[in-house]
XYZ file of C-alpha atoms in Angstrom:
556
model
C 95.916 88.134 76.926
C 94.686 88.979 80.418
C 96.635 92.225 80.422
C 95.399 93.085 76.918
C 91.798 92.520 77.952
C 92.332 94.658 81.030
C 93.715 97.391 78.800
C 90.665 97.216 76.510
C 88.389 97.328 79.542
C 90.108 100.465 80.770
C 89.561 102.074 77.390
C 85.905 101.078 77.379
C 85.450 102.648 80.784
C 86.877 105.857 79.379
C 90.096 106.205 81.315
C 90.661 109.930 81.441
C 94.072 111.441 80.909
C 95.163 115.031 81.041
C 96.180 115.557 77.434
C 99.553 117.222 77.147
C 101.944 118.105 74.355
C 104.050 115.181 73.178
C 107.198 114.913 75.259
C 110.482 115.778 73.634
C 111.600 112.259 74.573
C 108.665 110.515 72.914
C 110.532 109.836 69.648
C 114.055 109.720 71.116
C 116.187 106.780 70.001
C 119.074 107.482 72.392
C 119.409 107.101 76.141
C 120.144 110.773 76.724
C 123.165 109.811 78.837
C 126.445 111.718 78.391
C 129.858 111.730 80.071
C 128.387 114.057 82.719
C 126.615 112.452 85.708
C 122.835 112.766 85.733
C 119.771 111.056 87.234
C 121.454 111.305 90.628
C 119.350 109.631 93.306
C 119.543 108.668 96.947
C 118.295 105.410 98.417
C 119.244 103.300 101.423
C 120.672 99.825 101.281
C 121.862 99.848 104.901
C 121.293 101.759 108.158
C 119.928 105.291 107.510
C 121.674 106.637 110.606
C 125.202 105.922 109.374
C 125.025 105.196 105.627
C 123.794 106.704 102.380
C 123.596 105.028 98.979
C 124.097 107.317 95.965
C 123.482 106.261 92.367
C 123.810 108.015 89.018
C 124.308 107.291 85.335
C 126.634 108.232 82.482
C 127.163 107.013 78.955
C 129.300 103.920 78.419
C 132.498 105.890 77.792
C 132.765 106.615 81.530
C 133.919 103.429 83.225
C 134.870 104.868 86.608
C 132.964 106.853 89.185
C 133.623 108.541 92.504
C 131.746 110.297 95.284
C 133.408 113.192 97.071
C 131.686 114.010 100.363
C 132.106 115.875 103.623
C 130.514 118.315 106.061
C 131.903 121.446 104.395
C 129.552 122.979 101.782
C 132.534 123.625 99.502
C 133.775 120.037 99.996
C 137.045 121.305 101.439
C 138.851 118.283 102.852
C 136.311 115.954 101.304
C 136.674 112.193 101.407
C 136.530 110.200 98.174
C 134.976 106.786 97.626
C 134.961 104.756 94.421
C 131.677 103.597 92.935
C 130.803 100.310 91.297
C 130.012 100.648 87.594
C 127.653 98.356 85.713
C 126.489 98.529 82.128
C 122.722 98.807 81.915
C 120.925 97.922 78.689
C 117.668 99.723 77.977
C 115.390 99.790 74.965
C 117.113 103.060 73.959
C 120.628 101.651 74.244
C 123.318 101.086 76.829
C 124.404 103.315 79.709
C 126.537 102.912 82.811
C 125.028 102.919 86.288
C 127.369 104.086 89.040
C 126.570 103.436 92.694
C 128.292 103.527 96.083
C 127.274 103.442 99.726
C 128.875 105.895 102.136
C 129.435 104.286 105.538
C 130.548 105.319 109.028
C 128.605 108.568 108.775
C 127.542 110.512 111.850
C 123.830 110.323 112.761
C 121.753 113.452 112.365
C 124.435 115.164 110.291
C 124.209 117.110 107.053
C 126.697 116.036 104.384
C 127.573 117.578 101.046
C 128.557 115.518 98.027
C 129.204 115.438 94.334
C 129.597 112.544 91.914
C 131.575 111.967 88.739
C 135.087 111.248 87.577
C 138.104 113.183 86.328
C 136.996 116.568 85.043
C 133.321 115.595 84.857
C 131.736 116.048 88.274
C 128.209 117.053 89.145
C 127.138 120.077 91.123
C 127.286 119.816 94.902
C 124.225 118.309 96.620
C 123.449 117.498 100.242
C 121.702 114.917 102.405
C 121.149 114.449 106.131
C 121.528 111.165 107.993
C 118.856 109.877 110.347
C 119.252 111.271 113.847
C 120.134 108.773 116.548
C 117.162 107.508 118.580
C 114.757 109.799 116.741
C 111.050 109.244 117.259
C 109.914 112.304 115.366
C 110.119 112.590 111.596
C 108.150 113.207 108.404
C 108.056 111.460 105.034
C 106.165 111.900 101.771
C 104.032 109.309 99.977
C 103.049 109.454 96.313
C 100.440 107.419 94.479
C 100.821 106.419 90.850
C 102.988 108.929 88.964
C 102.724 107.219 85.573
C 101.963 109.134 82.378
C 98.908 107.079 81.404
C 99.966 106.815 77.738
C 102.655 104.355 76.632
C 103.727 106.370 73.604
C 103.760 109.733 75.409
C 106.011 109.789 78.488
C 104.400 112.916 79.928
C 105.536 113.548 83.502
C 104.729 117.234 83.893
C 101.988 116.549 86.492
C 104.362 114.301 88.451
C 106.998 117.036 88.390
C 104.576 119.600 89.788
C 103.366 117.201 92.470
C 106.759 116.155 93.804
C 108.246 119.644 93.620
C 105.253 121.205 95.383
C 105.254 118.481 98.026
C 108.944 118.901 98.799
C 108.837 122.688 98.768
C 106.003 122.569 101.307
C 107.788 119.934 103.426
C 111.515 120.641 103.359
C 111.872 118.704 106.612
C 110.731 115.427 104.999
C 113.347 112.715 105.565
C 112.512 110.476 102.592
C 109.752 109.719 100.123
C 107.939 106.648 98.851
C 106.255 105.968 95.517
C 103.573 103.298 95.921
C 104.137 101.681 92.507
C 103.449 102.559 88.872
C 106.172 105.155 88.916
C 106.175 105.024 85.119
C 103.767 103.841 82.448
C 106.023 101.236 80.821
C 108.796 99.948 83.081
C 111.081 98.822 80.248
C 110.669 101.911 78.030
C 113.453 104.203 79.185
C 111.968 107.393 77.758
C 109.552 107.193 80.684
C 112.379 106.914 83.203
C 114.204 109.835 81.572
C 111.233 112.086 82.161
C 110.447 110.645 85.599
C 113.958 111.327 86.883
C 114.008 114.766 85.292
C 110.793 115.623 87.144
C 112.201 114.435 90.489
C 115.499 116.334 90.147
C 116.195 118.525 93.171
C 114.291 116.162 95.466
C 115.581 112.654 94.782
C 119.174 113.878 95.082
C 118.450 115.421 98.506
C 116.179 112.926 100.287
C 116.092 109.172 99.593
C 113.459 107.498 97.465
C 112.316 104.092 98.773
C 110.093 102.814 95.963
C 107.399 100.168 95.699
C 107.052 98.163 92.512
C 103.749 98.382 90.616
C 102.314 96.389 87.747
C 103.452 99.002 85.218
C 107.067 98.439 86.252
C 106.697 94.898 84.844
C 105.552 96.026 81.385
C 108.040 95.417 78.615
C 106.663 97.468 75.702
C 103.792 99.647 74.560
C 101.789 96.420 74.138
C 101.730 96.096 77.942
C 103.202 92.596 77.898
C 104.658 91.823 81.310
C 107.805 90.243 82.732
C 110.440 90.886 85.375
C 110.752 94.554 86.465
C 114.332 94.752 85.185
C 114.678 98.515 84.949
C 113.102 99.121 88.363
C 115.444 96.707 90.147
C 118.556 98.097 88.448
C 117.711 101.751 88.913
C 116.911 101.754 92.644
C 119.405 100.081 95.011
C 117.434 99.089 98.121
C 118.011 96.702 101.053
C 118.606 93.200 99.712
C 116.810 91.522 102.607
C 113.796 90.232 100.680
C 112.981 86.627 99.769
C 115.052 84.823 97.162
C 113.951 85.669 93.643
C 112.352 88.934 94.754
C 115.298 90.897 96.134
C 115.069 94.510 95.060
C 111.288 94.117 94.762
C 110.520 93.121 98.358
C 112.392 94.603 101.317
C 112.081 96.272 104.701
C 113.919 98.943 106.663
C 113.714 100.877 109.910
C 113.573 104.611 110.370
C 113.198 106.025 113.861
C 110.538 104.081 115.759
C 108.927 102.730 112.556
C 109.397 99.461 110.706
C 108.492 99.827 107.025
C 107.850 96.913 104.658
C 107.602 96.961 100.843
C 105.834 94.013 99.170
C 105.305 92.913 95.560
C 101.623 92.575 94.638
C 102.088 91.767 90.930
C 101.033 88.123 91.037
C 99.187 88.344 87.707
C 102.073 89.965 85.853
C 104.963 87.965 87.302
C 103.584 84.459 87.758
C 104.893 83.323 84.379
C 108.472 84.415 85.131
C 108.685 84.201 88.930
C 106.120 81.607 89.998
C 103.809 82.155 92.958
C 105.261 85.380 94.323
C 102.563 85.743 96.979
C 103.357 82.369 98.512
C 107.082 83.115 98.517
C 106.482 86.389 100.371
C 104.234 85.013 103.122
C 106.905 83.193 105.138
C 109.323 86.089 104.639
C 106.740 88.644 105.803
C 105.847 86.598 108.870
C 109.509 86.314 109.850
C 110.248 89.967 109.091
C 107.389 91.269 111.233
C 108.123 88.863 114.081
C 111.625 90.320 114.312
C 110.714 93.958 114.915
C 109.844 95.717 118.159
C 109.280 99.136 116.621
C 106.334 101.204 117.828
C 104.918 101.637 114.340
C 104.600 98.941 111.692
C 103.691 100.189 108.219
C 103.292 98.093 105.067
C 103.274 99.230 101.429
C 102.225 97.330 98.319
C 100.782 98.526 95.063
C 97.506 96.708 94.421
C 94.530 97.363 96.648
C 92.806 94.792 98.882
C 90.252 97.536 99.636
C 89.755 99.136 96.278
C 87.778 101.988 94.718
C 87.403 100.766 91.140
C 83.947 99.647 90.016
C 84.678 95.955 89.412
C 88.386 95.363 90.045
C 89.213 93.372 93.159
C 92.345 91.708 94.529
C 90.965 88.874 96.631
C 93.953 86.566 96.111
C 96.248 89.295 97.372
C 94.045 89.945 100.389
C 93.943 86.246 101.256
C 97.747 86.023 101.111
C 98.742 89.081 103.113
C 95.850 89.960 105.428
C 96.217 87.083 107.934
C 99.837 88.145 108.533
C 98.890 91.823 108.672
C 96.279 90.951 111.299
C 98.643 88.665 113.243
C 101.180 91.439 113.822
C 98.671 94.298 114.015
C 100.091 96.438 111.237
C 99.049 100.025 111.921
C 98.570 101.249 108.358
C 98.758 99.671 104.913
C 99.331 102.028 101.974
C 98.333 101.015 98.436
C 98.169 102.599 94.981
C 96.733 101.223 91.721
C 93.260 102.795 91.846
C 94.292 106.470 91.554
C 91.748 107.572 94.158
C 92.274 108.507 97.786
C 90.435 106.461 100.400
C 90.811 105.530 104.046
C 89.067 102.496 105.487
C 87.683 101.921 108.922
C 90.133 99.845 110.974
C 89.839 96.313 109.589
C 90.579 92.885 111.020
C 89.684 89.545 109.454
C 88.082 91.418 106.551
C 85.583 93.183 108.830
C 85.724 96.708 110.116
C 86.230 97.226 113.830
C 85.693 100.125 116.215
C 89.287 101.093 117.037
C 92.713 101.162 115.374
C 93.861 99.167 118.418
C 91.881 96.246 117.032
C 92.599 96.491 113.304
C 94.532 98.002 110.414
C 93.677 101.134 108.436
C 94.119 100.714 104.664
C 94.827 103.836 102.626
C 94.701 104.125 98.846
C 97.084 106.974 98.163
C 95.540 108.671 95.109
C 97.569 109.773 92.099
C 100.629 111.971 91.749
C 100.756 111.833 87.947
C 98.767 112.176 84.778
C 96.226 109.361 84.922
C 92.833 109.197 86.594
C 89.780 106.939 86.363
C 86.094 107.743 85.784
C 84.653 104.787 87.727
C 85.849 105.255 91.308
C 83.465 105.313 94.256
C 83.280 105.126 98.024
C 82.914 101.529 99.161
C 81.176 100.167 102.236
C 84.519 99.760 104.035
C 85.611 103.378 103.475
C 85.498 105.894 106.301
C 86.680 108.565 103.838
C 86.864 108.771 100.052
C 88.034 111.421 97.613
C 88.226 111.178 93.824
C 91.147 113.352 92.604
C 89.708 114.170 89.201
C 90.740 117.833 89.239
C 94.425 117.484 90.123
C 96.976 115.034 91.532
C 97.671 114.706 95.251
C 100.250 113.495 97.747
C 100.404 112.380 101.391
C 102.469 113.756 104.264
C 103.048 111.169 106.987
C 104.368 112.423 110.322
C 105.422 110.322 113.282
C 105.773 112.176 116.549
C 106.512 109.617 119.231
C 103.307 107.671 119.850
C 101.250 109.591 117.278
C 101.102 108.932 113.544
C 99.405 111.584 111.413
C 98.473 111.102 107.771
C 97.584 114.185 105.767
C 96.386 113.965 102.165
C 96.938 117.144 100.157
C 96.074 118.245 96.629
C 98.903 119.180 94.308
C 98.211 122.880 94.981
C 98.312 122.396 98.761
C 94.561 122.193 99.424
C 93.897 119.729 102.276
C 91.890 116.600 101.480
C 91.961 114.498 104.636
C 93.809 114.350 107.958
C 93.803 111.268 110.165
C 95.870 110.381 113.229
C 96.403 107.411 115.522
C 97.800 107.740 119.053
C 99.107 104.781 121.053
C 98.334 105.429 124.698
C 100.453 104.244 127.664
C 97.641 101.939 128.846
C 97.725 99.996 125.567
C 94.625 101.606 124.090
C 94.657 103.588 120.865
C 92.684 106.660 119.927
C 92.177 108.147 116.500
C 91.073 111.469 115.073
C 88.557 111.742 113.604
C 87.188 109.063 115.884
C 86.159 105.891 114.075
C 82.389 105.462 113.991
C 81.532 102.223 112.222
C 78.175 101.953 110.437
C 75.330 100.478 112.408
C 73.862 97.112 111.504
C 71.197 97.402 108.815
C 67.687 96.255 109.651
C 67.229 94.682 106.221
C 69.910 92.598 104.529
C 71.771 94.783 102.039
C 73.372 93.574 98.805
C 76.887 94.733 97.913
C 78.784 93.913 94.724
C 82.495 94.807 94.662
C 81.936 96.882 97.802
C 79.114 98.933 96.235
C 75.787 98.806 98.043
C 72.784 98.395 95.758
C 69.690 100.185 97.005
C 66.239 101.159 95.808
C 65.055 102.097 93.247
C 67.784 100.087 91.508
C 67.195 97.133 93.826
C 63.526 96.036 93.680
C 63.972 93.879 96.789
C 66.635 93.041 99.364
C 68.378 89.668 99.412
C 66.449 86.980 101.249
C 66.802 83.407 102.347
C 64.746 80.685 100.663
C 64.977 77.235 102.225
C 68.022 78.407 104.166
C 69.907 79.651 101.068
C 70.695 83.249 100.098
C 68.916 84.557 96.976
C 69.093 87.877 95.104
C 66.961 89.419 92.336
C 68.612 88.107 89.155
C 67.871 91.058 86.851
C 69.124 93.773 89.232
C 72.286 91.818 90.046
C 73.190 91.252 86.396
C 72.211 94.735 85.229
C 74.568 96.265 87.782
C 77.360 94.319 86.098
C 76.333 95.562 82.650
C 74.624 92.284 81.742
C 71.005 91.181 81.666
C 68.346 88.557 82.235
C 65.933 87.691 79.392
C 62.829 85.534 79.473
C 62.087 83.090 76.657
C 58.724 81.956 75.308
C 59.461 78.381 76.427
C 59.635 79.464 80.075
C 63.419 79.498 80.399
C 65.607 82.483 81.167
C 68.927 83.582 79.684
C 71.466 85.142 82.044
C 74.425 86.768 80.294
C 77.691 87.883 81.860
C 80.480 88.836 79.483
C 81.025 85.892 77.151
C 79.246 83.506 79.491
C 75.590 82.700 78.847
C 73.445 80.522 81.061
C 70.017 79.176 80.087
C 67.918 77.931 83.015
C 64.344 76.778 83.463
C 62.491 78.127 86.491
C 62.556 75.484 89.202
C 65.364 73.462 87.593
C 68.779 72.603 89.026
C 70.213 72.066 85.559
C 71.541 74.858 83.353
C 72.987 75.190 79.883
C 76.250 77.069 80.289
C 77.590 78.140 76.884
C 75.599 75.219 75.393
C 77.048 72.694 77.880
C 74.837 71.037 80.506
C 75.747 71.889 84.103
C 74.186 70.947 87.442
C 73.694 73.948 89.711
C 73.245 73.945 93.486
C 69.789 75.542 93.641
C 66.739 76.103 91.505
C 65.996 79.566 90.128
C 62.806 80.814 91.783
C 59.980 83.063 90.567
C 58.385 84.921 93.475
C 56.397 88.163 93.854
C 56.945 89.024 90.207
C 60.739 88.690 90.456
C 63.203 86.036 89.331
C 65.524 85.021 92.166
C 68.886 83.299 91.811
C 70.871 81.855 94.679
C 74.301 83.047 95.732
C 75.628 79.530 95.229
C 74.286 79.486 91.653
C 76.050 82.771 90.901
C 79.260 81.186 92.140
C 78.785 78.018 90.089
C 77.773 79.833 86.900
C 79.844 83.009 86.939
C 82.537 82.548 89.591
C 81.247 85.047 92.157
C 82.303 84.462 95.748
C 80.099 85.714 98.532
C 79.900 85.993 102.269
C 77.305 87.152 104.740
C 78.550 89.750 107.222
C 76.413 89.401 110.334
C 77.919 92.517 111.958
C 76.487 94.731 109.234
C 73.745 92.465 107.813
C 75.251 92.654 104.326
C 75.460 89.952 101.668
C 78.693 90.714 99.844
C 79.722 89.497 96.376
C 83.090 89.752 94.688
C 84.995 87.985 91.954
């Protein structure tokens, strides 16, 4: 029900989609697999300097698979390795997934390969192993590539984005999708089109994916469960916590340690339990074991979001203390389909230098779907709403400098940010972080949006040592209202919740049930004031006062 309500909310907000012709796969009732190898993709399950994992599919008549590989472009004198073959059942039918890991490869070496069996082999492709002791490399990052429509697996925008990104960055060593690769994770027509769009890239440089909430969806009704297709389609390091292997993992490349987490606590709780709790101990141990210069974490949902009223406070509470403990340099997220870069943050407050905190980046969108209700939040140093076209990110590590460049699909620059770790232990960034100054008057923020005049008739204030806000302005921002009754009471409505309170009373009627509230509602200077604690008791809003900025911040 929660997912269905979220879907209806998205529709009400007017989620905008580039409308495209119906895909040729939209009504397909077959897998599309044949006896010829297709959907060839590279990932890593072991050391990128000396191994390469290669996976492909065929129909179920092909029960054997091989990889022929070598340094010669014609594969003269090639070695042959047998692949494992597993039947994979999709909503469109069965297919066979073939996979093998090449080992004992030479670092920094280009290899050529083809896959298949008997007379049915693919064309010849190539890959290059990680160079030994490299501290200079580039990789690509893509936000949500999903189609946006369950019944129309349209991945034309994703195809243009990934092809343009790779053509402009042929020296990229791998790429990462930050979740929501497809619209419906267990509808294979979406995967057919996704793989077709990535052809020519995913068979040349490895894809190291992050699971998103849409990978958990089982049908066009958006009911959720285990991300079965995702886990089976992308072999990755199996070093995650029990029950989440293939969804949570980490790997090293050069002088960077990269961690992929699963943020889908809402979608997976019914089938996997408390996935955030099970990841915390694993993440702490994983990060304590690395001495790499750069520590980078990816997960799909956004602790520092851009949507109007969609937060992820439970996720932030689970992961941020560990992120702070090990001073993660950058966290990349998806989910919101906008591009934003926070000030460095520690303990949920922005700080003056990346040496003292973590920069959180929402990666934008690489596919069809965008939102109409994104905005710059108080924690954002930079924000861009990619309404006009998708975008991607180029991340470059050059020794002690990490550079993040956000680019539109057509190559137009959006944002460039870099962090340099200096020999004396300090860190500098460009552009230099300049945190906002402390406000003279206390400012009200709701979901990271600052409410100001003329919308706000008055700033928050303390009455008898308790924080109060103007009731009407607060509720109107949320699309609700405050009404006065002839008997001197007021009605405060928020969604399906209605509270009736008398001025000066600490008792309220909440959906016709009597409830004690912490503080009395106050009438002062022509305004009705409600306390922050009352808003928590009545409507579930949490709040905190940030003394560094003089902001009273509400979120739910």
